PDB file of N, CA and C in Angstrom:
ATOM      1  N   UNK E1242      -3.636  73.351  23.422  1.00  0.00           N
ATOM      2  CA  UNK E1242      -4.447  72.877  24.513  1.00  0.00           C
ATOM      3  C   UNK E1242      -4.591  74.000  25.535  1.00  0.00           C
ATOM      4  N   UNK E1243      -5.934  74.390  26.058  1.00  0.00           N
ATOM      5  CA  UNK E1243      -6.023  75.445  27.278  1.00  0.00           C
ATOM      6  C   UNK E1243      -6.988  74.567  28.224  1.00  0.00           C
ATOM      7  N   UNK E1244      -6.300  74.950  29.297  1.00  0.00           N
ATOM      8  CA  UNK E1244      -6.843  74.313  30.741  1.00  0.00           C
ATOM      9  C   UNK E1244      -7.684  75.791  31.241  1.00  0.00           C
ATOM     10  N   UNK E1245      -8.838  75.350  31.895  1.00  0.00           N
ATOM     11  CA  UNK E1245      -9.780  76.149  32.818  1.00  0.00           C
ATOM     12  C   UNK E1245     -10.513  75.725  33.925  1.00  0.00           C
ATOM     13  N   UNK E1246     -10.505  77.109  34.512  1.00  0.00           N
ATOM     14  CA  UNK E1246     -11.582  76.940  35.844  1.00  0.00           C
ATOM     15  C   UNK E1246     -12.054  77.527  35.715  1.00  0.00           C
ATOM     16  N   UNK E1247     -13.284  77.256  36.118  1.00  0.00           N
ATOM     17  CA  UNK E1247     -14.874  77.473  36.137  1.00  0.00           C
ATOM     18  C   UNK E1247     -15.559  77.247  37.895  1.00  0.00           C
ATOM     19  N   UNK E1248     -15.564  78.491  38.466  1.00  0.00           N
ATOM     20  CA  UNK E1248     -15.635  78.893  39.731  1.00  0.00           C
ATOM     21  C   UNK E1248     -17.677  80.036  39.878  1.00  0.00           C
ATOM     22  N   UNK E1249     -17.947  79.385  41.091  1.00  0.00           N
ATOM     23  CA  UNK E1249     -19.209  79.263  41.536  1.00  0.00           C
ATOM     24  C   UNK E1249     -19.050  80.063  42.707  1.00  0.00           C
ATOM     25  N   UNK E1250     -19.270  81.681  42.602  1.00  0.00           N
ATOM     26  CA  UNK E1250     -18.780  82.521  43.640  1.00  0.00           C
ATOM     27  C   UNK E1250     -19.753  82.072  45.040  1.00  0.00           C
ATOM     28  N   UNK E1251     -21.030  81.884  44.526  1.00  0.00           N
ATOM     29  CA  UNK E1251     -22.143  81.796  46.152  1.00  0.00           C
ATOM     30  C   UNK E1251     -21.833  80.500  46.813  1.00  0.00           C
ATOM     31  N   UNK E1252     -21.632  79.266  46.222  1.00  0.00           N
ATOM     32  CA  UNK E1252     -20.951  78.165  47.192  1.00  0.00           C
ATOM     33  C   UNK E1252     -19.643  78.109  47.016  1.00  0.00           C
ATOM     34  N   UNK E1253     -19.158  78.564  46.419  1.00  0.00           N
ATOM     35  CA  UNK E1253     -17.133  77.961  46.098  1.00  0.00           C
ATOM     36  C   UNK E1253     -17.210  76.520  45.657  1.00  0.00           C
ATOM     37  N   UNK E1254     -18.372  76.524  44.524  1.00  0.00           N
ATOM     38  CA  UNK E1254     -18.248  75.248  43.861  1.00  0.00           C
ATOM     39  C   UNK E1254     -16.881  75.762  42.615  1.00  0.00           C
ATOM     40  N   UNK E1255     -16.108  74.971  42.499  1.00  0.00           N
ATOM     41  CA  UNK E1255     -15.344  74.680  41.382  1.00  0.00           C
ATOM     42  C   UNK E1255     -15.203  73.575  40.205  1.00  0.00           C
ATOM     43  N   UNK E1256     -14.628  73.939  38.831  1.00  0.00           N
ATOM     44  CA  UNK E1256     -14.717  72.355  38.061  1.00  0.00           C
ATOM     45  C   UNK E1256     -13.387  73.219  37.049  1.00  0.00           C
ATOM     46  N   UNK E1257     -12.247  71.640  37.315  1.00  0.00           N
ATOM     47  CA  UNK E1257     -11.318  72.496  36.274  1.00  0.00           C
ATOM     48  C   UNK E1257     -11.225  71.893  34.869  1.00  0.00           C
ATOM     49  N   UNK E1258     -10.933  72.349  33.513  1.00  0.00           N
ATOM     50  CA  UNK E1258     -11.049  71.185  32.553  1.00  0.00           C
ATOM     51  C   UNK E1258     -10.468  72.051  31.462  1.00  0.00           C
ATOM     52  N   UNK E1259     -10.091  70.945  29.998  1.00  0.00           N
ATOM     53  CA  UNK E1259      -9.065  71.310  29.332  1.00  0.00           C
ATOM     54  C   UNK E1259      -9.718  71.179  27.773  1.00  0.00           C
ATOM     55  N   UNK E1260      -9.569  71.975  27.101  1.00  0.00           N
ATOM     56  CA  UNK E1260      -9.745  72.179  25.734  1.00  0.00           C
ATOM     57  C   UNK E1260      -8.727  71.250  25.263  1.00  0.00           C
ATOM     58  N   UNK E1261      -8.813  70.481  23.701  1.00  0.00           N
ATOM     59  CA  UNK E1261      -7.446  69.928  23.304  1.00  0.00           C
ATOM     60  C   UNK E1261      -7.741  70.931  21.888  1.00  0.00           C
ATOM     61  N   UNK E1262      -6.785  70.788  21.111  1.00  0.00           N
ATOM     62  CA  UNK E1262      -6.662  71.410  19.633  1.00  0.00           C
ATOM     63  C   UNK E1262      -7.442  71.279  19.179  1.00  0.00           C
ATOM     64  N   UNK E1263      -8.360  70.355  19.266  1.00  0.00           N
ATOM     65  CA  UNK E1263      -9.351  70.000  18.044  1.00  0.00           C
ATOM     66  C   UNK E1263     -10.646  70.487  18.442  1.00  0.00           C
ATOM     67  N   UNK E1264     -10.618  71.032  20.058  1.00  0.00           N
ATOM     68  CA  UNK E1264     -12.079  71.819  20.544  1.00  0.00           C
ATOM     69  C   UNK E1264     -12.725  70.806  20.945  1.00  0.00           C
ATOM     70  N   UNK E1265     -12.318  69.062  21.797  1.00  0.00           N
ATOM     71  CA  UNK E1265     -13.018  68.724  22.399  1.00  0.00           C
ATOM     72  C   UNK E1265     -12.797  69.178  24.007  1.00  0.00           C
ATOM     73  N   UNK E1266     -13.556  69.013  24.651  1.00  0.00           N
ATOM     74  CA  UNK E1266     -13.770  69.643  25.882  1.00  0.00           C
ATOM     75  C   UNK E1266     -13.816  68.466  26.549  1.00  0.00           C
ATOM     76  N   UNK E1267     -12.766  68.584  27.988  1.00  0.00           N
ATOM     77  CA  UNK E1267     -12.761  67.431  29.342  1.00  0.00           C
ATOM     78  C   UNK E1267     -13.037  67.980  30.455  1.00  0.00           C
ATOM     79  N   UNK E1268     -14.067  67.562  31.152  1.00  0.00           N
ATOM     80  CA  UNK E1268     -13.580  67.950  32.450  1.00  0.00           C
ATOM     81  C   UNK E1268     -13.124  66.861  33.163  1.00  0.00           C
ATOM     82  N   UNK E1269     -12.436  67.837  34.082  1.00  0.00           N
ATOM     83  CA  UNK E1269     -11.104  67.460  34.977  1.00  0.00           C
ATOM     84  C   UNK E1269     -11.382  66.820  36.067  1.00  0.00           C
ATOM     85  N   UNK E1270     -11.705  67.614  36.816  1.00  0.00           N
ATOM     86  CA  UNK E1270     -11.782  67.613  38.494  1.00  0.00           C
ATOM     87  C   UNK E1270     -12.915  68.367  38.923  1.00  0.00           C
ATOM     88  N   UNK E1271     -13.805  68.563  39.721  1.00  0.00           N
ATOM     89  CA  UNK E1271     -14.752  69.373  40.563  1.00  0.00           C
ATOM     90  C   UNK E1271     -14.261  69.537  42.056  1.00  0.00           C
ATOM     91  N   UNK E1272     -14.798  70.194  42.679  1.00  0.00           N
ATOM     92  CA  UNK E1272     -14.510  70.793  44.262  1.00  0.00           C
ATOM     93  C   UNK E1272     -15.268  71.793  44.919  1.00  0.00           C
ATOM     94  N   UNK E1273     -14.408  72.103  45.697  1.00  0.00           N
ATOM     95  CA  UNK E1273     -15.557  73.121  46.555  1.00  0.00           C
ATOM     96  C   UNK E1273     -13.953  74.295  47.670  1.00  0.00           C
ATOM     97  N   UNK E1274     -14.448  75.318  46.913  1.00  0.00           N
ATOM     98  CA  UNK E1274     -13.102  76.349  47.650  1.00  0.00           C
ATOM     99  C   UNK E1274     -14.262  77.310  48.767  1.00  0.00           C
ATOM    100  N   UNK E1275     -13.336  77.746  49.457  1.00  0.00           N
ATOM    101  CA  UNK E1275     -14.250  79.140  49.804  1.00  0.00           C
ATOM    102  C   UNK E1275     -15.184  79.892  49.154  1.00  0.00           C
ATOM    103  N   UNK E1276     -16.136  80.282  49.330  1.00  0.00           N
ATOM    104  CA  UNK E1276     -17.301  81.072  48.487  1.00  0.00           C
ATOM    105  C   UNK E1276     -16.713  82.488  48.461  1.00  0.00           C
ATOM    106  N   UNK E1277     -17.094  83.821  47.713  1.00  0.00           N
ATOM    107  CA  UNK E1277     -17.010  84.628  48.183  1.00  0.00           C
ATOM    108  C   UNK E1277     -15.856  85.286  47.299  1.00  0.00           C
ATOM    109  N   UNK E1278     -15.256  84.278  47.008  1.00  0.00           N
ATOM    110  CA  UNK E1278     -13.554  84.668  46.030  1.00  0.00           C
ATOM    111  C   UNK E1278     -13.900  86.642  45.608  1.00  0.00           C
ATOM    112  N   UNK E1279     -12.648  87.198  45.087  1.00  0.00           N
ATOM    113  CA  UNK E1279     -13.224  88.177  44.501  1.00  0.00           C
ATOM    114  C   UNK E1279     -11.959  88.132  43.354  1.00  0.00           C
ATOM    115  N   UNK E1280     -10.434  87.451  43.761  1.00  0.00           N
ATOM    116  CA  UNK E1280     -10.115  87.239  42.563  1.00  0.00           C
ATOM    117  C   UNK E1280      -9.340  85.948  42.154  1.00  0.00           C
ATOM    118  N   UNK E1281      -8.789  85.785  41.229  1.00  0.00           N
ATOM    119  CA  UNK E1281      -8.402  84.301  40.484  1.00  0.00           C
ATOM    120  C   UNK E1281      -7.248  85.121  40.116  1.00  0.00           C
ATOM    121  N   UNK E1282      -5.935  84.558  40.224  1.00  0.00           N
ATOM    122  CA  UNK E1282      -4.900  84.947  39.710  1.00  0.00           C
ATOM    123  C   UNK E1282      -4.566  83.539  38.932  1.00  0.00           C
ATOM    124  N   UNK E1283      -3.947  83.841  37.626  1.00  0.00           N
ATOM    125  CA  UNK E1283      -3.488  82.460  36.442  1.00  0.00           C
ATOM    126  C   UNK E1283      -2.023  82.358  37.362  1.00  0.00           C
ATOM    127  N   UNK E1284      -1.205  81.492  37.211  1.00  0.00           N
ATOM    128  CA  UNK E1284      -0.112  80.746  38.076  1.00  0.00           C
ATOM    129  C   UNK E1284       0.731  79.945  36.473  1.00  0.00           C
TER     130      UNK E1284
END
């Protein structure tokens, strides 16, 4: 299973969501961060 974000540098739209084994795709959650980001560190 891999989890992702998918980040929208001109509004700081965000959407996070998760692959399972078999390659279906969920999304998660959506939001809105600061615009502008320049980097994403994994945690």
């Amino acid at each position: 299973m891999s989890e992702l974000l998918f980040y929208r540098e001109g509004d700081g739209g965000i959407s996070t969501a998760r692959v399972d084994d078999q390659g279906t795709f969920t999304n998660l959650k959506d939001g809105r961060v600061n615009p502008n980001w320049t980097r994403i560190t994994p945690a």
